[in-house]
PDB file of C-alpha atoms in Angstrom:
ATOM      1  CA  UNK A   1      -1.998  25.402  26.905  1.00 59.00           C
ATOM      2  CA  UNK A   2      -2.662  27.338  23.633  1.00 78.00           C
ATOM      3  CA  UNK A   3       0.485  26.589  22.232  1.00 85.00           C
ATOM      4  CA  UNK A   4       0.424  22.880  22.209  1.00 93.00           C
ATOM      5  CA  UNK A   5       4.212  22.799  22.987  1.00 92.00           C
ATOM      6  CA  UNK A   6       4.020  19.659  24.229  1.00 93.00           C
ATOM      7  CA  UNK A   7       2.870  17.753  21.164  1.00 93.00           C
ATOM      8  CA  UNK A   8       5.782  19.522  19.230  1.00 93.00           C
ATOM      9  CA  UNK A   9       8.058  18.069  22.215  1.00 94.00           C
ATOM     10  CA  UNK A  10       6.830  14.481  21.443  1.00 95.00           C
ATOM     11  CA  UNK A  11       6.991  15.207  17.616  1.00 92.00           C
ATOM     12  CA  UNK A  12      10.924  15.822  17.961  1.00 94.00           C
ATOM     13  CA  UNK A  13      11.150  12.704  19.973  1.00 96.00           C
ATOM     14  CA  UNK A  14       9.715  10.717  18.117  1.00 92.00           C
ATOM     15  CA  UNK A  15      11.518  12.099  14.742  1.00 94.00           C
ATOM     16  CA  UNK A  16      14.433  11.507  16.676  1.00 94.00           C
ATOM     17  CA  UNK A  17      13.850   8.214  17.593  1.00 93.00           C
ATOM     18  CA  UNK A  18      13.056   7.078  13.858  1.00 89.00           C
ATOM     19  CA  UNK A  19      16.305   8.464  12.726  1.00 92.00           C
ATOM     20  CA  UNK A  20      18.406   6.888  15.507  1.00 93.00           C
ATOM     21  CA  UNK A  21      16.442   3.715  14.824  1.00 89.00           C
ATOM     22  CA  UNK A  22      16.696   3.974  11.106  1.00 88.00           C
ATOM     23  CA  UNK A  23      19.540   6.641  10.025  1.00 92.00           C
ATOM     24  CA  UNK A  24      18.820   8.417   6.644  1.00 91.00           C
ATOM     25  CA  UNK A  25      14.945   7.295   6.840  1.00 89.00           C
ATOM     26  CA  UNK A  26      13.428  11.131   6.496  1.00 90.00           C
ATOM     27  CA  UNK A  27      15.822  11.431   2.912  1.00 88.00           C
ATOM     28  CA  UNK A  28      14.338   8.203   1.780  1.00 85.00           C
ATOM     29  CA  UNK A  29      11.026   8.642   2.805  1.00 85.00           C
ATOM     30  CA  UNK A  30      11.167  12.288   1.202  1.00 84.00           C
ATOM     31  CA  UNK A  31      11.861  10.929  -1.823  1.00 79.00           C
ATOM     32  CA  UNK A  32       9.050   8.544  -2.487  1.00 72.00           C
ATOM     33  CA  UNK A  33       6.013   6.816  -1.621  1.00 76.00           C
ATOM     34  CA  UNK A  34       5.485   3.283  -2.543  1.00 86.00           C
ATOM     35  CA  UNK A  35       2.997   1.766  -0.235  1.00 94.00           C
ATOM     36  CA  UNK A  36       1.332  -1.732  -0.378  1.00 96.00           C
ATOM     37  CA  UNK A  37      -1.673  -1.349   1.538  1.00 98.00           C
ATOM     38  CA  UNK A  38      -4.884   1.095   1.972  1.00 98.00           C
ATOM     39  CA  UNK A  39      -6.119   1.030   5.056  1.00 98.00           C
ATOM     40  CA  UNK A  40     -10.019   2.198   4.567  1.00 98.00           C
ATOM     41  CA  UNK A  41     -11.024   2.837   8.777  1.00 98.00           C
ATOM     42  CA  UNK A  42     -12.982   4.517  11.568  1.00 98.00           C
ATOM     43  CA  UNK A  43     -11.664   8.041  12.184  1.00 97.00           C
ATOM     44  CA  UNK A  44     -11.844   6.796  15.982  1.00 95.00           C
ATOM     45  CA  UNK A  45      -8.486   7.967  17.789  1.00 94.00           C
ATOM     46  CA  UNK A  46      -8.201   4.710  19.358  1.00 94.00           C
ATOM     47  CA  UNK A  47      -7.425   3.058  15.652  1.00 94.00           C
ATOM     48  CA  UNK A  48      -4.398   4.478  14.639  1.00 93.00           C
ATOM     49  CA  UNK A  49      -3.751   2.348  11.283  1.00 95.00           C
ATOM     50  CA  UNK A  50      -0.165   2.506  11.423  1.00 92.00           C
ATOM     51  CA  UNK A  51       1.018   1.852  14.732  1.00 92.00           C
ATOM     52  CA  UNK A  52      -1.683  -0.938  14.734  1.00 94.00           C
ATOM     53  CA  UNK A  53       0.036  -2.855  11.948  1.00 95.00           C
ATOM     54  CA  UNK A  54       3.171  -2.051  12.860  1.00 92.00           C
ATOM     55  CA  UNK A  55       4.527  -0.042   9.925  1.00 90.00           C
ATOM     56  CA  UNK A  56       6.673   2.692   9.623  1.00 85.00           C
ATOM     57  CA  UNK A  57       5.492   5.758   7.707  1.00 84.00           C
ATOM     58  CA  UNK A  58       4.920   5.670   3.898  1.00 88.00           C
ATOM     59  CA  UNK A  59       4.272   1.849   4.377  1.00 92.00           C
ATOM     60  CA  UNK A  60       0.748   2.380   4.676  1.00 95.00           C
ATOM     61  CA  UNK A  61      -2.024   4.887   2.382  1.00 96.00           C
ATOM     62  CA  UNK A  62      -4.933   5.402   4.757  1.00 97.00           C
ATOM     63  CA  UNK A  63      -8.206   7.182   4.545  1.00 98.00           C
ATOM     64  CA  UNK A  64     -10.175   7.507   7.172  1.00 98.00           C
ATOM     65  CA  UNK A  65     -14.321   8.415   8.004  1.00 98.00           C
ATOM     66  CA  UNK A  66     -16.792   7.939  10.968  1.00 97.00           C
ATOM     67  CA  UNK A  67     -17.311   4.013  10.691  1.00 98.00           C
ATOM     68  CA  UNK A  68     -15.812   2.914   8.209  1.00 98.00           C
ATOM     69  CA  UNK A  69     -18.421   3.706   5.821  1.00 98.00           C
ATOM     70  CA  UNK A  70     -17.414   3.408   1.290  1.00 98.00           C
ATOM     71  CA  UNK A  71     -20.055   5.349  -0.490  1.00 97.00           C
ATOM     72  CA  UNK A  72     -20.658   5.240  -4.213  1.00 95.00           C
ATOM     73  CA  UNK A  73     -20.827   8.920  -4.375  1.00 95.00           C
ATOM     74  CA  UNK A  74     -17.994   9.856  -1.851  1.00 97.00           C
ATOM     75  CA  UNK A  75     -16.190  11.149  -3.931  1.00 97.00           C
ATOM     76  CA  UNK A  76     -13.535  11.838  -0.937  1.00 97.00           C
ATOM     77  CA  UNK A  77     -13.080   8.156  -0.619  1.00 98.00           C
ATOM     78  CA  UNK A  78     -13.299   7.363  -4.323  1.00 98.00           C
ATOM     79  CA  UNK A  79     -10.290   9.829  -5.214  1.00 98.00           C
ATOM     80  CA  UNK A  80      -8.088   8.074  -2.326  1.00 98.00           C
ATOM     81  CA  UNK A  81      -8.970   4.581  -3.829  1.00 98.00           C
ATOM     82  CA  UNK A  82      -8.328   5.891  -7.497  1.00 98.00           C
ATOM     83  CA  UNK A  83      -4.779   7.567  -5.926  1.00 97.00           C
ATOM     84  CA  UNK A  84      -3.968   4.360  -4.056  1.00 97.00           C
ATOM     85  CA  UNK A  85      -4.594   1.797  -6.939  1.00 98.00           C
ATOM     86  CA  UNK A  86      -3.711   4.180 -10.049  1.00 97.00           C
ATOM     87  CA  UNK A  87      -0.367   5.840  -8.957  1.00 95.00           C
ATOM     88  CA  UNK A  88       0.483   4.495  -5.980  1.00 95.00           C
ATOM     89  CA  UNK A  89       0.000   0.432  -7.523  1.00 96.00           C
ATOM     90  CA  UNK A  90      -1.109  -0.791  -3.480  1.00 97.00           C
ATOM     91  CA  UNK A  91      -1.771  -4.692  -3.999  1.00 98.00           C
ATOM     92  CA  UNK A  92      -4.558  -4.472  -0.255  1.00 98.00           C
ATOM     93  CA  UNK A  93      -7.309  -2.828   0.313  1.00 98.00           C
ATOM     94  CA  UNK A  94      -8.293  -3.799   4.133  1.00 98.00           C
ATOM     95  CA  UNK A  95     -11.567  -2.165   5.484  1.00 98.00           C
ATOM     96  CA  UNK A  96     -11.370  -2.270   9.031  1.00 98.00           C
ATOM     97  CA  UNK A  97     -13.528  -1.754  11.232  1.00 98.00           C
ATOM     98  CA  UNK A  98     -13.744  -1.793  15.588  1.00 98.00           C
ATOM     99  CA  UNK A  99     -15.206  -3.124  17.991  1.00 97.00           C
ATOM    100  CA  UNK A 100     -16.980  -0.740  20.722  1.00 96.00           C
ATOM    101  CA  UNK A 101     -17.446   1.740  17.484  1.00 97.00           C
ATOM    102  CA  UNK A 102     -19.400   4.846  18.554  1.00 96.00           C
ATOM    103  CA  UNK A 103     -20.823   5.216  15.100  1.00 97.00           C
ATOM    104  CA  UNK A 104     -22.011   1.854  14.832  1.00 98.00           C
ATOM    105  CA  UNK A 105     -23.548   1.836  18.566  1.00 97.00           C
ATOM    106  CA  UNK A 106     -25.276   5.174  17.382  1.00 97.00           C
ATOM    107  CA  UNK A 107     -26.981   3.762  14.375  1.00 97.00           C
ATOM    108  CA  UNK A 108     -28.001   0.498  16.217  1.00 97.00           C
ATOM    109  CA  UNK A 109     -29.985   2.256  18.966  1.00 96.00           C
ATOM    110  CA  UNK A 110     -30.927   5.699  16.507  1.00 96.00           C
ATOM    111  CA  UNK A 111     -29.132   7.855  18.964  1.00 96.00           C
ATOM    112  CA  UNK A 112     -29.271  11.260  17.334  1.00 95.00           C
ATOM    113  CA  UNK A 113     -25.963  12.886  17.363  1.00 93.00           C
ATOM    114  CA  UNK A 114     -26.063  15.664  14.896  1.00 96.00           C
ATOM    115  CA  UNK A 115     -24.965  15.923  11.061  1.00 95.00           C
ATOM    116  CA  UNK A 116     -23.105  12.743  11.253  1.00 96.00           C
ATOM    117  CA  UNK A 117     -26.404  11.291  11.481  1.00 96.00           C
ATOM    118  CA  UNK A 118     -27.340  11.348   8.161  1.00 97.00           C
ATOM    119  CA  UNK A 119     -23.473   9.526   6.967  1.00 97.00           C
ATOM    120  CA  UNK A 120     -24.322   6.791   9.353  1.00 98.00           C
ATOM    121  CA  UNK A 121     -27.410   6.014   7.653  1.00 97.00           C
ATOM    122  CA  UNK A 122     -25.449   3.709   5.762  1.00 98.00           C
ATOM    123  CA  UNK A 123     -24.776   1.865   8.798  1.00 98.00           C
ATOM    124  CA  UNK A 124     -28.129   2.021   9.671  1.00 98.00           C
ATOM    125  CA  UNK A 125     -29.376   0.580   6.353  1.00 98.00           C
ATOM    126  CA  UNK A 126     -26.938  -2.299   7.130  1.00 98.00           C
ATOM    127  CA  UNK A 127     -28.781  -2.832  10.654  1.00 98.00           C
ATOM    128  CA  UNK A 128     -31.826  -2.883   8.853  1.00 98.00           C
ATOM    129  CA  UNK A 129     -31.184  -4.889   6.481  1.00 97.00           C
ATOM    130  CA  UNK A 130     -30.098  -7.774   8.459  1.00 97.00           C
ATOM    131  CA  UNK A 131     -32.154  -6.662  11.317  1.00 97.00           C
ATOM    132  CA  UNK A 132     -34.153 -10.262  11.840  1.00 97.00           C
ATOM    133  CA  UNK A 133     -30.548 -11.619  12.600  1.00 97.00           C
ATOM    134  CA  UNK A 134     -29.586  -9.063  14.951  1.00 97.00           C
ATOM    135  CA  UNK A 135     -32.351  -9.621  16.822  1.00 95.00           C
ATOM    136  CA  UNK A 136     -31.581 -13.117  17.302  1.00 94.00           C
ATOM    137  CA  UNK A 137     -28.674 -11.948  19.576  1.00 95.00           C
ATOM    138  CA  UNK A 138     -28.201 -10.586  23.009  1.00 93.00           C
ATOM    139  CA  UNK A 139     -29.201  -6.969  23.111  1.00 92.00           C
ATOM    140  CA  UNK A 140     -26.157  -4.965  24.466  1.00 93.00           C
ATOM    141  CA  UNK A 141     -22.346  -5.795  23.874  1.00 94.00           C
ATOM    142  CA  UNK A 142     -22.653  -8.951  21.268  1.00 95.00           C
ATOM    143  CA  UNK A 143     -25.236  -7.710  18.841  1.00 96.00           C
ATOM    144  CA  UNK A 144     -23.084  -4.229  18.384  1.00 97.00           C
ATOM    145  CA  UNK A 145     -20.266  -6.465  17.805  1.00 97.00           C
ATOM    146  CA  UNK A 146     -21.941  -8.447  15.419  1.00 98.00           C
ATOM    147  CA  UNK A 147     -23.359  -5.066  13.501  1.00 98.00           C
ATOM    148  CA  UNK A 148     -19.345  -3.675  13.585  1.00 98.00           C
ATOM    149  CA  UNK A 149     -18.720  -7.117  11.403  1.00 98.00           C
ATOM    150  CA  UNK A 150     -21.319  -6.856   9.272  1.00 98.00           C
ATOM    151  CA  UNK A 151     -20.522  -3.790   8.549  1.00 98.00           C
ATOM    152  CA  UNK A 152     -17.238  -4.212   7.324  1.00 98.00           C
ATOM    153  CA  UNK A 153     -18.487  -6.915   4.978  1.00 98.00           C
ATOM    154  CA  UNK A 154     -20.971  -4.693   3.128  1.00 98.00           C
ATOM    155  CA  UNK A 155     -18.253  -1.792   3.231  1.00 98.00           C
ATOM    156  CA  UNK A 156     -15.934  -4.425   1.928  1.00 98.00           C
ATOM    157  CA  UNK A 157     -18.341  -5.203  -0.524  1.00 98.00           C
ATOM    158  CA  UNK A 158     -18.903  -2.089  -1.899  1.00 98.00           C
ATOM    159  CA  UNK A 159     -15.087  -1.072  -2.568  1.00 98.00           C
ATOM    160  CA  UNK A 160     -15.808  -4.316  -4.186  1.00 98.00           C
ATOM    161  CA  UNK A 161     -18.364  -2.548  -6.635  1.00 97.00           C
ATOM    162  CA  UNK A 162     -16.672   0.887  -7.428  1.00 98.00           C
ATOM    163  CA  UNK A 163     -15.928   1.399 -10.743  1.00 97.00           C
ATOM    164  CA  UNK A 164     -12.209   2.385  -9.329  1.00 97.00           C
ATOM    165  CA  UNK A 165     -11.764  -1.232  -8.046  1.00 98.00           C
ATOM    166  CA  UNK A 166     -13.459  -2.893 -10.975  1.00 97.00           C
ATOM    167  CA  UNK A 167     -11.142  -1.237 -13.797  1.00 97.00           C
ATOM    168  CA  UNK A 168      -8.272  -1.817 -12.114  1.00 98.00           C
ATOM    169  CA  UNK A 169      -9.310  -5.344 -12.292  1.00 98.00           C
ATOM    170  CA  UNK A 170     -10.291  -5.882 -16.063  1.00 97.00           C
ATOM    171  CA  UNK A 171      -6.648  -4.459 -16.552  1.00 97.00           C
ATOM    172  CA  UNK A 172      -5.545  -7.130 -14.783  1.00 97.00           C
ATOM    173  CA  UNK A 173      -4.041  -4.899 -11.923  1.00 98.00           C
ATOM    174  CA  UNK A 174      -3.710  -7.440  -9.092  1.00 97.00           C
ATOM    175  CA  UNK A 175      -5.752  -5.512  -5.810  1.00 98.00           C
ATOM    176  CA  UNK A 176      -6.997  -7.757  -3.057  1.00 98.00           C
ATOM    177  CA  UNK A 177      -9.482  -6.410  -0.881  1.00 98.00           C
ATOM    178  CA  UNK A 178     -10.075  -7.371   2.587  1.00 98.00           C
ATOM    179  CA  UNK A 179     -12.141  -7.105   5.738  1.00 98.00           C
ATOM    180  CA  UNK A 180     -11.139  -6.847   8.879  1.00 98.00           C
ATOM    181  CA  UNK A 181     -11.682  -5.848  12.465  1.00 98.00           C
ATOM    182  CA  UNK A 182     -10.072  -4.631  15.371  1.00 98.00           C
ATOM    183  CA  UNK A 183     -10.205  -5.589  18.802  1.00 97.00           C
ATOM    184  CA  UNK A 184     -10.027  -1.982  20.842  1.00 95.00           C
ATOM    185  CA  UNK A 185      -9.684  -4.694  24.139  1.00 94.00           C
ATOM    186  CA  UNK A 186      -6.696  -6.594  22.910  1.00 95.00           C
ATOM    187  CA  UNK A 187      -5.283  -4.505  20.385  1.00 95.00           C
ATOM    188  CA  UNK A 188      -5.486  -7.496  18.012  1.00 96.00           C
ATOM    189  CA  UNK A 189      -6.876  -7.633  14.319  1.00 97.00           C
ATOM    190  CA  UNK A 190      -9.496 -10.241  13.352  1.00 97.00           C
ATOM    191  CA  UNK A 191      -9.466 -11.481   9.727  1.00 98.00           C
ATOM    192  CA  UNK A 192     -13.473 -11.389   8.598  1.00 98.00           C
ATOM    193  CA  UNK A 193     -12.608 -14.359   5.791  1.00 96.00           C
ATOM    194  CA  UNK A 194     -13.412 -11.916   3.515  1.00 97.00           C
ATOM    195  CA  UNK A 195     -10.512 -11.163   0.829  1.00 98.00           C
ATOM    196  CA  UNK A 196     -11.300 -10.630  -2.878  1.00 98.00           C
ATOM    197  CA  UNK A 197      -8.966 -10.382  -5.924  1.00 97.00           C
ATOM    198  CA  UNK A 198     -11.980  -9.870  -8.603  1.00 97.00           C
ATOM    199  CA  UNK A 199     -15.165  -9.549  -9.480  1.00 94.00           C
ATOM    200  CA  UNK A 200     -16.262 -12.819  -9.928  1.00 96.00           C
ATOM    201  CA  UNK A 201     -15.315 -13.702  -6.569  1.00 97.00           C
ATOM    202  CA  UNK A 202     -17.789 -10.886  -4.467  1.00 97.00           C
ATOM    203  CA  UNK A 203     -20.992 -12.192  -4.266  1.00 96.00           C
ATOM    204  CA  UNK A 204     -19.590 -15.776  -3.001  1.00 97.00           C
ATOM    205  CA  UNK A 205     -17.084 -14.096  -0.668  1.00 98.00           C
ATOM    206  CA  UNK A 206     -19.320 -12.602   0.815  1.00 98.00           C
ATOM    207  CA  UNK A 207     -21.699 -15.086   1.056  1.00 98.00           C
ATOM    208  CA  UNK A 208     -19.393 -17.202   2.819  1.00 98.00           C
ATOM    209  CA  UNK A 209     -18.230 -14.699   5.207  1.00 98.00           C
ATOM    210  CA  UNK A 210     -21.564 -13.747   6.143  1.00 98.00           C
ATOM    211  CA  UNK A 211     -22.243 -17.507   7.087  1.00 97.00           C
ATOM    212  CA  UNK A 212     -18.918 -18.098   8.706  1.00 97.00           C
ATOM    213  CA  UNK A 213     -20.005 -14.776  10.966  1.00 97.00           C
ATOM    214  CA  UNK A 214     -23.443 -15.804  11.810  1.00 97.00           C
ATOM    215  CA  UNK A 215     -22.202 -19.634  12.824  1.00 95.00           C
ATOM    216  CA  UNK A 216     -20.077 -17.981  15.025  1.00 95.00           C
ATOM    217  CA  UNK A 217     -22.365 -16.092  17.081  1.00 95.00           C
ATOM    218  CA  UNK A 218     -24.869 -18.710  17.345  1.00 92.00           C
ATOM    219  CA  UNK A 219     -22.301 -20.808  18.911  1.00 89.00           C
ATOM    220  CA  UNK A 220     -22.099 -17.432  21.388  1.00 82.00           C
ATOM    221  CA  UNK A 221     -25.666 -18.177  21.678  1.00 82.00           C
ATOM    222  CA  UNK A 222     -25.672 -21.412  22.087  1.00 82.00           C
ATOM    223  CA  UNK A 223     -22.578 -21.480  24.863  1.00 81.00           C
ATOM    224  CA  UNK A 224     -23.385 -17.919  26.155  1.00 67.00           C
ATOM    225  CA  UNK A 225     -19.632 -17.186  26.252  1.00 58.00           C
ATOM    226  CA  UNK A 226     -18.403 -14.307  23.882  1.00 55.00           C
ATOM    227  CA  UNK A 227     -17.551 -14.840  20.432  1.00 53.00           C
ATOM    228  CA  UNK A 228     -13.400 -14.346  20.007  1.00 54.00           C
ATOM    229  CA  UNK A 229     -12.655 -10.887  18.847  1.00 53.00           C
TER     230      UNK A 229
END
């Protein structure tokens, strides 16, 4: 199979099934790009951003890492955000992240799996930061849940802070960014209660969303039935 003839068979029926669906939407979509929404995700196979929301192509801008992670200095991420707000004029930024997230499972238990090991730091610094919460938890399934949440809400946070977000903000550019996460068991997205529209509004979103998490899993631990992804 060095050809990979079979993914070019699937890529004409699904081109095909698009037009007959939609007539005339490859000369339309050819002609410009005017999406809404930046999806900021895990580059997890499973999380397609797309097919998850239900959008056709050129509905969506996406950029994808191990994770989820937004870094300051990625400058890979940064030029996406600075595309997606400047020329594209996307009103949502959701950062989503997944449940049963390999990255996230690695930095909770400091399973060494090569270079990436140094990107999920960040994750790790997340763990650590909150780690006397964590440890409240069950070890196992519900505290790596809980650390793919939190996650998202620092990540969320810190689109939040880039200087990309915050100038498109004192120009009174109307961006709402939002965190998210997705159930890889149900295919269903959960809505973190964390959406922002400016800077004002970070530190007390996510505040609040922080709280709204933890009451939720100490009902889990109260109950001992799973929190609702």
């Amino acid at each position: 199979m060095t050809t990979l003839s079979h993914l070019f068979d699937s890529n004409r029926a699904w081109a095909r099934d698009i037009e007959q669906r939609t007539p005339g939407f490859f000369t339309r979509l050819q002609k410009q790009q005017t999406p809404e929404y930046l999806w900021i995700g895990c580059s997890d196979s499973r999380v397609p951003a797309n097919e998850i929301c239900g959008v056709l192509p050129g509905e969506m801008f996406v950029h994808r890492n191990v994770a989820n992670v937004v870094v300051h200095t990625d400058l890979n991420c940064l030029s996406v955000m600075e595309f997606a707000i400047d020329s594209l004029k996307v009103k949502h930024i959701m950062v989503v992240g997944h449940y049963g997230c390999s990255g996230v499972h690695a930095a909770m238990n400091d399973v060494r799996i090569g270079l990436a090991d140094n990107w999920l730091r960040h994750v790790k610094d997340v763990r650590n930061q909150h780690r006397d919460w964590l440890q409240t938890l069950p070890d196992g399934p519900v505290r790596h849940d809980a650390l793919c949440e939190l996650n998202v809400l620092v990540q969320c946070s810190h689109v939040c802070e880039t200087t990309v977000v915050h100038d498109a903000w004192t120009r009174g550019q109307a961006v709402v960014v939002h965190g998210w996460v997705y159930g890889l068991n149900n295919g269903l997205i959960k809505d973190l209660k964390m959406s922002v529209s400016s800077l004002q509004q970070v530190q007390t979103a996510f505040e609040q969303a922080l709280n709204e998490l933890k009451q939720r899993y100490a009902l889990h631990v109260q109950t001992h039935t799973e929190p609702t992804p």
